[in-house]
XYZ file of C-alpha atoms in Angstrom:
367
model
C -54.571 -3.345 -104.311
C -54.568 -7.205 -104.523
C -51.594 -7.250 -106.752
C -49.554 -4.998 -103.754
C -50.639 -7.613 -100.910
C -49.644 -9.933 -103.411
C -45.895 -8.340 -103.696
C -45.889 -7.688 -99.841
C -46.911 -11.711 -99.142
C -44.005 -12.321 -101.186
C -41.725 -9.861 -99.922
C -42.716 -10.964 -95.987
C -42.490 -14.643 -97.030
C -38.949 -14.226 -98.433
C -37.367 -12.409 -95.537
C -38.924 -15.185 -93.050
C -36.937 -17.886 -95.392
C -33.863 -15.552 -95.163
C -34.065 -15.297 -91.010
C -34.374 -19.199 -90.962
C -31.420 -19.413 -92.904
C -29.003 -16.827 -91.002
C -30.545 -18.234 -87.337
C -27.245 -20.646 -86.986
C -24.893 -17.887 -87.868
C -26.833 -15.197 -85.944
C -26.670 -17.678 -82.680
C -22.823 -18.231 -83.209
C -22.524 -14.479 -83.443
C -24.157 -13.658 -80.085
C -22.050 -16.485 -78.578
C -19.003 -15.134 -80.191
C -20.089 -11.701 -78.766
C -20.639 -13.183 -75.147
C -17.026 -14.794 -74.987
C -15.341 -11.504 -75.929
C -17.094 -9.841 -73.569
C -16.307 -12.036 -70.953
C -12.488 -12.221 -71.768
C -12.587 -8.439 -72.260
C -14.050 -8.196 -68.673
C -10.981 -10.462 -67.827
C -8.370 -8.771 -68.985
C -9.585 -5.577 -67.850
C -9.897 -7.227 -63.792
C -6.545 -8.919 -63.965
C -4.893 -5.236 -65.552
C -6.313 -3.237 -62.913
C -5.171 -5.546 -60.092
C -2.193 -5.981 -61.602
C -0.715 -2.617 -59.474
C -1.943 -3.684 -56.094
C 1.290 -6.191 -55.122
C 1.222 -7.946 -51.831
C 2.790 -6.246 -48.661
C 3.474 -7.317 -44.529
C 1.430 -5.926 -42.818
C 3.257 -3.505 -39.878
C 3.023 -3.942 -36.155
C 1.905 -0.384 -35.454
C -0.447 -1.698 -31.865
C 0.801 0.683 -29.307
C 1.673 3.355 -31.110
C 0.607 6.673 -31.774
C -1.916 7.269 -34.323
C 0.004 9.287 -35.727
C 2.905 6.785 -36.507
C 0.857 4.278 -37.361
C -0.944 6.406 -40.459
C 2.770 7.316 -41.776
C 3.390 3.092 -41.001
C 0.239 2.238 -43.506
C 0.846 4.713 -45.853
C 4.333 3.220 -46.663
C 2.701 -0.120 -47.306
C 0.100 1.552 -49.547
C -2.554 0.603 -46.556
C -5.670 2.113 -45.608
C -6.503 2.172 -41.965
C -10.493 2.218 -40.754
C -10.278 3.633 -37.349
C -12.655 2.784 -34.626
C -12.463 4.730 -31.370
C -13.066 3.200 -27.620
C -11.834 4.055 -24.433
C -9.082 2.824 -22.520
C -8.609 1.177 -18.741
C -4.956 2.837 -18.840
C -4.398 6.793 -18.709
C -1.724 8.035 -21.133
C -3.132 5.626 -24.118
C -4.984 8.489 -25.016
C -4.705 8.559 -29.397
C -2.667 4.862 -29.256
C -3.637 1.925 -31.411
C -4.897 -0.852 -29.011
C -4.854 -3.574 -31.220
C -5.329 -4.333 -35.309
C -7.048 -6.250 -37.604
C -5.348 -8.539 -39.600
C -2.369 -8.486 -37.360
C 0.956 -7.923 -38.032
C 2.684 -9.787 -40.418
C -0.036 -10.877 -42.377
C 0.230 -11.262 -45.302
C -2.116 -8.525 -47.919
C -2.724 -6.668 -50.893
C -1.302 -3.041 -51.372
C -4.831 -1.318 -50.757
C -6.342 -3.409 -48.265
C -8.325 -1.728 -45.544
C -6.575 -2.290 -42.275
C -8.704 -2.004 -39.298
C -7.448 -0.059 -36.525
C -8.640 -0.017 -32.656
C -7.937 3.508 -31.053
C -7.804 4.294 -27.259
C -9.921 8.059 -27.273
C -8.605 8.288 -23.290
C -9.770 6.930 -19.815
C -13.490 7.236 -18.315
C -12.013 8.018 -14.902
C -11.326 12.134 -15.140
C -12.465 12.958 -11.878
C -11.672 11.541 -8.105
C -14.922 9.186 -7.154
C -16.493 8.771 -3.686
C -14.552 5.715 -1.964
C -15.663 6.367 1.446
C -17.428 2.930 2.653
C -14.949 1.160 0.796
C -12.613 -1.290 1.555
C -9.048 -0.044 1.354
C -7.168 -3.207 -0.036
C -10.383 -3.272 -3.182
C -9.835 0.208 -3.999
C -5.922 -1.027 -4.267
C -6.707 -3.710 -6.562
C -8.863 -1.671 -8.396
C -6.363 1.160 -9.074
C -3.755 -1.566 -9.630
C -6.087 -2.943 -12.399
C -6.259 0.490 -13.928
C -2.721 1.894 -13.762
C -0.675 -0.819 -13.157
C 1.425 -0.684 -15.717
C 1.683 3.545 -15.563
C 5.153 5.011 -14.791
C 3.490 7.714 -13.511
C -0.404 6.997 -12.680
C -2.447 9.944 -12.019
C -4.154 8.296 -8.964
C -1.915 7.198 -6.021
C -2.563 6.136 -3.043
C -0.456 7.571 0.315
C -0.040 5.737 3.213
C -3.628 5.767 5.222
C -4.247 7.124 9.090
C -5.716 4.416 10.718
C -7.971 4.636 13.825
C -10.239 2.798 16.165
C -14.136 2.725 14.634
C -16.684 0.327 14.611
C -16.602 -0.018 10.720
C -15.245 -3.251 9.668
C -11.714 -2.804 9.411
C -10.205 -1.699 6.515
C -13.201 0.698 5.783
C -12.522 3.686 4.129
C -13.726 6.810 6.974
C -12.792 9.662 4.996
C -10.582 11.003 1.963
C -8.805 13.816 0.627
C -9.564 15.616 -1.922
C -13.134 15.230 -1.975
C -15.222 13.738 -4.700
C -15.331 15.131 -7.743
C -11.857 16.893 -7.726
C -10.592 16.825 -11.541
C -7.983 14.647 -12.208
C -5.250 16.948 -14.289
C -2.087 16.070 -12.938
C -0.865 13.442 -10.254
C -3.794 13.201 -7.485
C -1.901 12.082 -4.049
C -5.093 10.070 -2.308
C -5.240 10.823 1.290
C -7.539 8.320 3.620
C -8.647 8.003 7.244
C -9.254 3.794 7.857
C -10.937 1.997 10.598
C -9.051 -0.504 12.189
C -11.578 -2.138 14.175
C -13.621 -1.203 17.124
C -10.325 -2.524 19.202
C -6.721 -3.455 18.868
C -6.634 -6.847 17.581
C -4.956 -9.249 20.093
C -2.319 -11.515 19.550
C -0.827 -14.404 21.723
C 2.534 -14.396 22.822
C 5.064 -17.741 21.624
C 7.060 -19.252 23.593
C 10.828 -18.240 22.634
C 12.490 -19.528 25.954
C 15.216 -21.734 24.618
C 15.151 -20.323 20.419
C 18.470 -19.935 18.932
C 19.627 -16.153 17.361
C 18.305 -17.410 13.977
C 14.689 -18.742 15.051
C 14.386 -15.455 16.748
C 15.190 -13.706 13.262
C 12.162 -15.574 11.586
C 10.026 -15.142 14.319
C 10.224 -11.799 14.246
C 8.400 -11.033 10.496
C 5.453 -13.530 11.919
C 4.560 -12.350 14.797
C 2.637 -8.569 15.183
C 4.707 -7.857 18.272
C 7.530 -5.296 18.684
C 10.885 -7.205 20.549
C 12.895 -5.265 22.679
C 16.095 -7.439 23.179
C 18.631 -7.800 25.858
C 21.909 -9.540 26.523
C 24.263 -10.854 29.044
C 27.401 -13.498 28.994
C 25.803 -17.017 28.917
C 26.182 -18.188 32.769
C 26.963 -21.428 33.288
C 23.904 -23.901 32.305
C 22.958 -21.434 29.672
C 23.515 -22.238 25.843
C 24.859 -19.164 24.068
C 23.081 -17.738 21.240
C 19.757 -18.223 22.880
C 17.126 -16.591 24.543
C 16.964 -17.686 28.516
C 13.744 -15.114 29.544
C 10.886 -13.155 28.113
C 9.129 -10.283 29.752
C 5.526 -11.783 28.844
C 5.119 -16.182 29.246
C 3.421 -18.240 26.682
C 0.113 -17.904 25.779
C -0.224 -14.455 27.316
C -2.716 -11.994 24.934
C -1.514 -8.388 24.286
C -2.478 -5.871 21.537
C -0.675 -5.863 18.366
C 2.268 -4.029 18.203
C 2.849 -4.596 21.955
C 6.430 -4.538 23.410
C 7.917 -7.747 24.486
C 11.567 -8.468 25.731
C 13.890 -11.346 25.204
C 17.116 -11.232 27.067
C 20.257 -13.612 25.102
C 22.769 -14.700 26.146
C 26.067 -14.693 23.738
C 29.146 -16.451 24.036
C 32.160 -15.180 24.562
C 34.584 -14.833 22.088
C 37.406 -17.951 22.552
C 35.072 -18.908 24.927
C 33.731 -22.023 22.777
C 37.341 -23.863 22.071
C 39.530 -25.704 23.948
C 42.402 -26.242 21.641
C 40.664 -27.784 19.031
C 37.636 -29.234 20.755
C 34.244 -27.415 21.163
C 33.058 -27.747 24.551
C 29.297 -25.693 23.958
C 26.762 -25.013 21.079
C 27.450 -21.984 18.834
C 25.175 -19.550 17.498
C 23.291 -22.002 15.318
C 22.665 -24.937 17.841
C 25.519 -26.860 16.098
C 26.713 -29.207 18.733
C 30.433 -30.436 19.282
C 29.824 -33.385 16.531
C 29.157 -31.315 13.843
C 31.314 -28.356 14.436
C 34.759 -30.074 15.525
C 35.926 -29.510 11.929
C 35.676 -25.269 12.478
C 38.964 -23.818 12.392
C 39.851 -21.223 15.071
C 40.163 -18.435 13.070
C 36.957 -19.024 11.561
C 35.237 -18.597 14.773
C 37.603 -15.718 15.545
C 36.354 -13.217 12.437
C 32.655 -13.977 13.519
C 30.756 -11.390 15.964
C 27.272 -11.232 17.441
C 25.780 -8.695 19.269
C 22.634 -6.418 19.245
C 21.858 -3.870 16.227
C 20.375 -0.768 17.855
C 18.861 2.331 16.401
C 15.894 4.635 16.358
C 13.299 5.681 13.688
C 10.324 7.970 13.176
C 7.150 6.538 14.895
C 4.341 5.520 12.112
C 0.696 5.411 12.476
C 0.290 2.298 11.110
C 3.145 -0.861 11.010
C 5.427 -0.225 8.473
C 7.696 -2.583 6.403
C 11.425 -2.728 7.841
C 14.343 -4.678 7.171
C 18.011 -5.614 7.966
C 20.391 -6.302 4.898
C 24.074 -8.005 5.500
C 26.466 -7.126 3.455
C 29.655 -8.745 4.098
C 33.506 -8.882 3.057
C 33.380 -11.727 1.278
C 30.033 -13.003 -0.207
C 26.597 -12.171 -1.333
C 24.679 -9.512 0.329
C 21.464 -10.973 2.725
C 18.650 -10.109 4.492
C 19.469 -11.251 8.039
C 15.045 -9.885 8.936
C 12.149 -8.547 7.942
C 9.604 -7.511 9.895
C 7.053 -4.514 10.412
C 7.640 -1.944 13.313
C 5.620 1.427 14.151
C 8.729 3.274 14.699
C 10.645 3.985 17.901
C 13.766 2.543 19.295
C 14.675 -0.640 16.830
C 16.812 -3.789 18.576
C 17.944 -7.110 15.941
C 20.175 -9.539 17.334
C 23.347 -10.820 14.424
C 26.058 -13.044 14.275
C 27.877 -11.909 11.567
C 31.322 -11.951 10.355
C 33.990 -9.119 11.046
C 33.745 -6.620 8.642
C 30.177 -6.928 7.700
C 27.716 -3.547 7.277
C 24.261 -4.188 8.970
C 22.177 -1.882 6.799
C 18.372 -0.645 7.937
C 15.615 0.191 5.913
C 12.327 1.455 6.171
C 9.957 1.226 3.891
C 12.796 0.670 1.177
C 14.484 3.080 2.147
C 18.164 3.265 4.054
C 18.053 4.876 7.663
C 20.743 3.311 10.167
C 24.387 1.853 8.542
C 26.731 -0.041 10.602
C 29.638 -1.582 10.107
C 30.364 -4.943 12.767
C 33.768 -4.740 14.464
């Protein structure tokens, strides 16, 4: 037994000498072991991203989802989709923006986040009576704006006397709660005060053809007008009485008449010498150089013509177009309909064309 401990002191002994011996070569093994690993791991990173080669990255924002899948899938892209709704109708299943943007710069199998519109809140018509007509407007304009064809519009409203503020939505058609499917035509009743609003009459005695042409989009009043041959004292081409004086308060839309009186024709040349004003107020000074004929191819006179009566005052205008020239608008102004009077001076030849609400009634042609 003691001679066997003895052999296994030895043996013990000898193979602790040996370790000591090998410990350099075992520690520049492991190291050697480490480093191949490590450039093994290398190699192996660098070979599998070898493949993935940079691409531009599309502009597929507003476009179908649809298009824009086939769009990544070119590029070797992957979209991640994320859903929200929309403020415009028809978006519905369009990409609303991306993430990077396009033209960035990327690796083929980069994730490309995508923003997609999953349709409009608004599906039904709301409640707007209370509201204010003109913040519903915005409000719609906000939402479908830039829509061909939104799926909310707005007709023109009935106003009528009420002692909501005015402006105040009274009632609507269709009611609340009517599904929005196809176009919805909005149809309101509006207050427009507890009384006619009153404005106060200008003084126009002694305003040439063209004041009287601004005037008119300013002031809420409907003009009736009138002429006659300037008498003597008079200055032709401007207005010498008015049905209501200065400072006088009517209701809106209230009929007022101006009476003008117009030259007549060779009436304003002596040879070569003007002896009154013209049209414009241009005195004898600055209109000696006018040539006869130039005077001679110009008429004036009163546009009449008659148009459906409104509700409400609605948007009209006269357009110019003459021979030679540009095409103008001579007025604007807003009417409720009836029998329509504009005094022109125009050339010879030129086709005095009314519209209402932008569109053509009444063409004439100036003799």
């Amino acid at each position: 037994m003691e001679r066997e401990k003895k052999k296994f002191g030895v043996s013990f002994n000898e193979m602790q000498g040996e370790l000591q011996k090998s410990t350099p070569a075992f520690i520049a093994y492991t190291i050697a072991a480490f480093l191949l690993m490590f450039i093994t791991a290398l190699a192996v990173f660098f070979f599998a991203n070898k493949g993935y080669e940079q691409v531009l990255v599309p502009d597929v924002t507003g476009k179908s989802l649809t298009r824009a899948l086939l769009e990544m899938q070119e590029r070797e892209l992957y979209p991640k989709l994320q859903l929200r709704y929309s403020d415009l109708p028809g978006e519905a299943g369009q990409v609303l923006s991306q993430s990077p943007s396009a033209g960035s710069i990327v690796k083929a199998g980069r994730r490309i986040t995508l923003v997609v519109s999953r349709g409009v809140v608004i599906d039904h018509v709301g409640n707007y009576v209370g509201m204010n007509l003109d913040t519903l407007k915005t409000k719609l304009d906000m939402l479908y704006g830039g829509v061909d064809a939104p799926p909310i519009t707005i007709v023109e409203p009935v106003f009528k006397l009420d002692s909501a503020p005015i402006g105040t939505i009274l009632e609507q058609e269709p009611a609340e709660g009517t599904p929005i499917t196809q176009g919805v035509e909005l149809r309101f009743i509006v207050s427009k005060g507890a009384s006619e609003p009153l404005v106060k009459v200008p003084n126009f005695l002694g305003n040439t053809i063209a004041q009287i042409l601004e005037e008119m989009g300013k002031v809420n009043l409907l003009f009736d007008f009138k002429s006659h041959v300037a008498n003597a004292g008079e200055i032709a081409g401007t207005v010498t009485s008015q049905s209501v004086e200065e400072g006088g308060e009517v209701e809106e839309f209230s009929h007022i008449t101006l009476d003008i009186a117009l030259p007549v024709l060779g009436a304003l040349y002596s040879g070569d010498t003007v002896v009154e004003k013209d049209l414009n107020g241009r005195d004898e000074t600055e209109v000696a150089g006018m040539r006869m004929e130039d005077l001679a191819n110009s008429s004036h006179g009163i546009f009449s013509t008659e148009i459906s009566r409104y509700p409400i005052a609605v948007p009209v205008k006269l357009d110019a177009l003459p021979p030679e020239g540009a095409a103008y608008t001579v007025t604007s102004f807003s009417h409720i309909g009836g029998e329509i009077t504009v005094p022109y001076s125009v050339p010879h030849g030129t086709v005095l064309v009314l519209s209402v609400v932008n569109q053509e009634k009444e063409r004439f042609t100036v003799q």
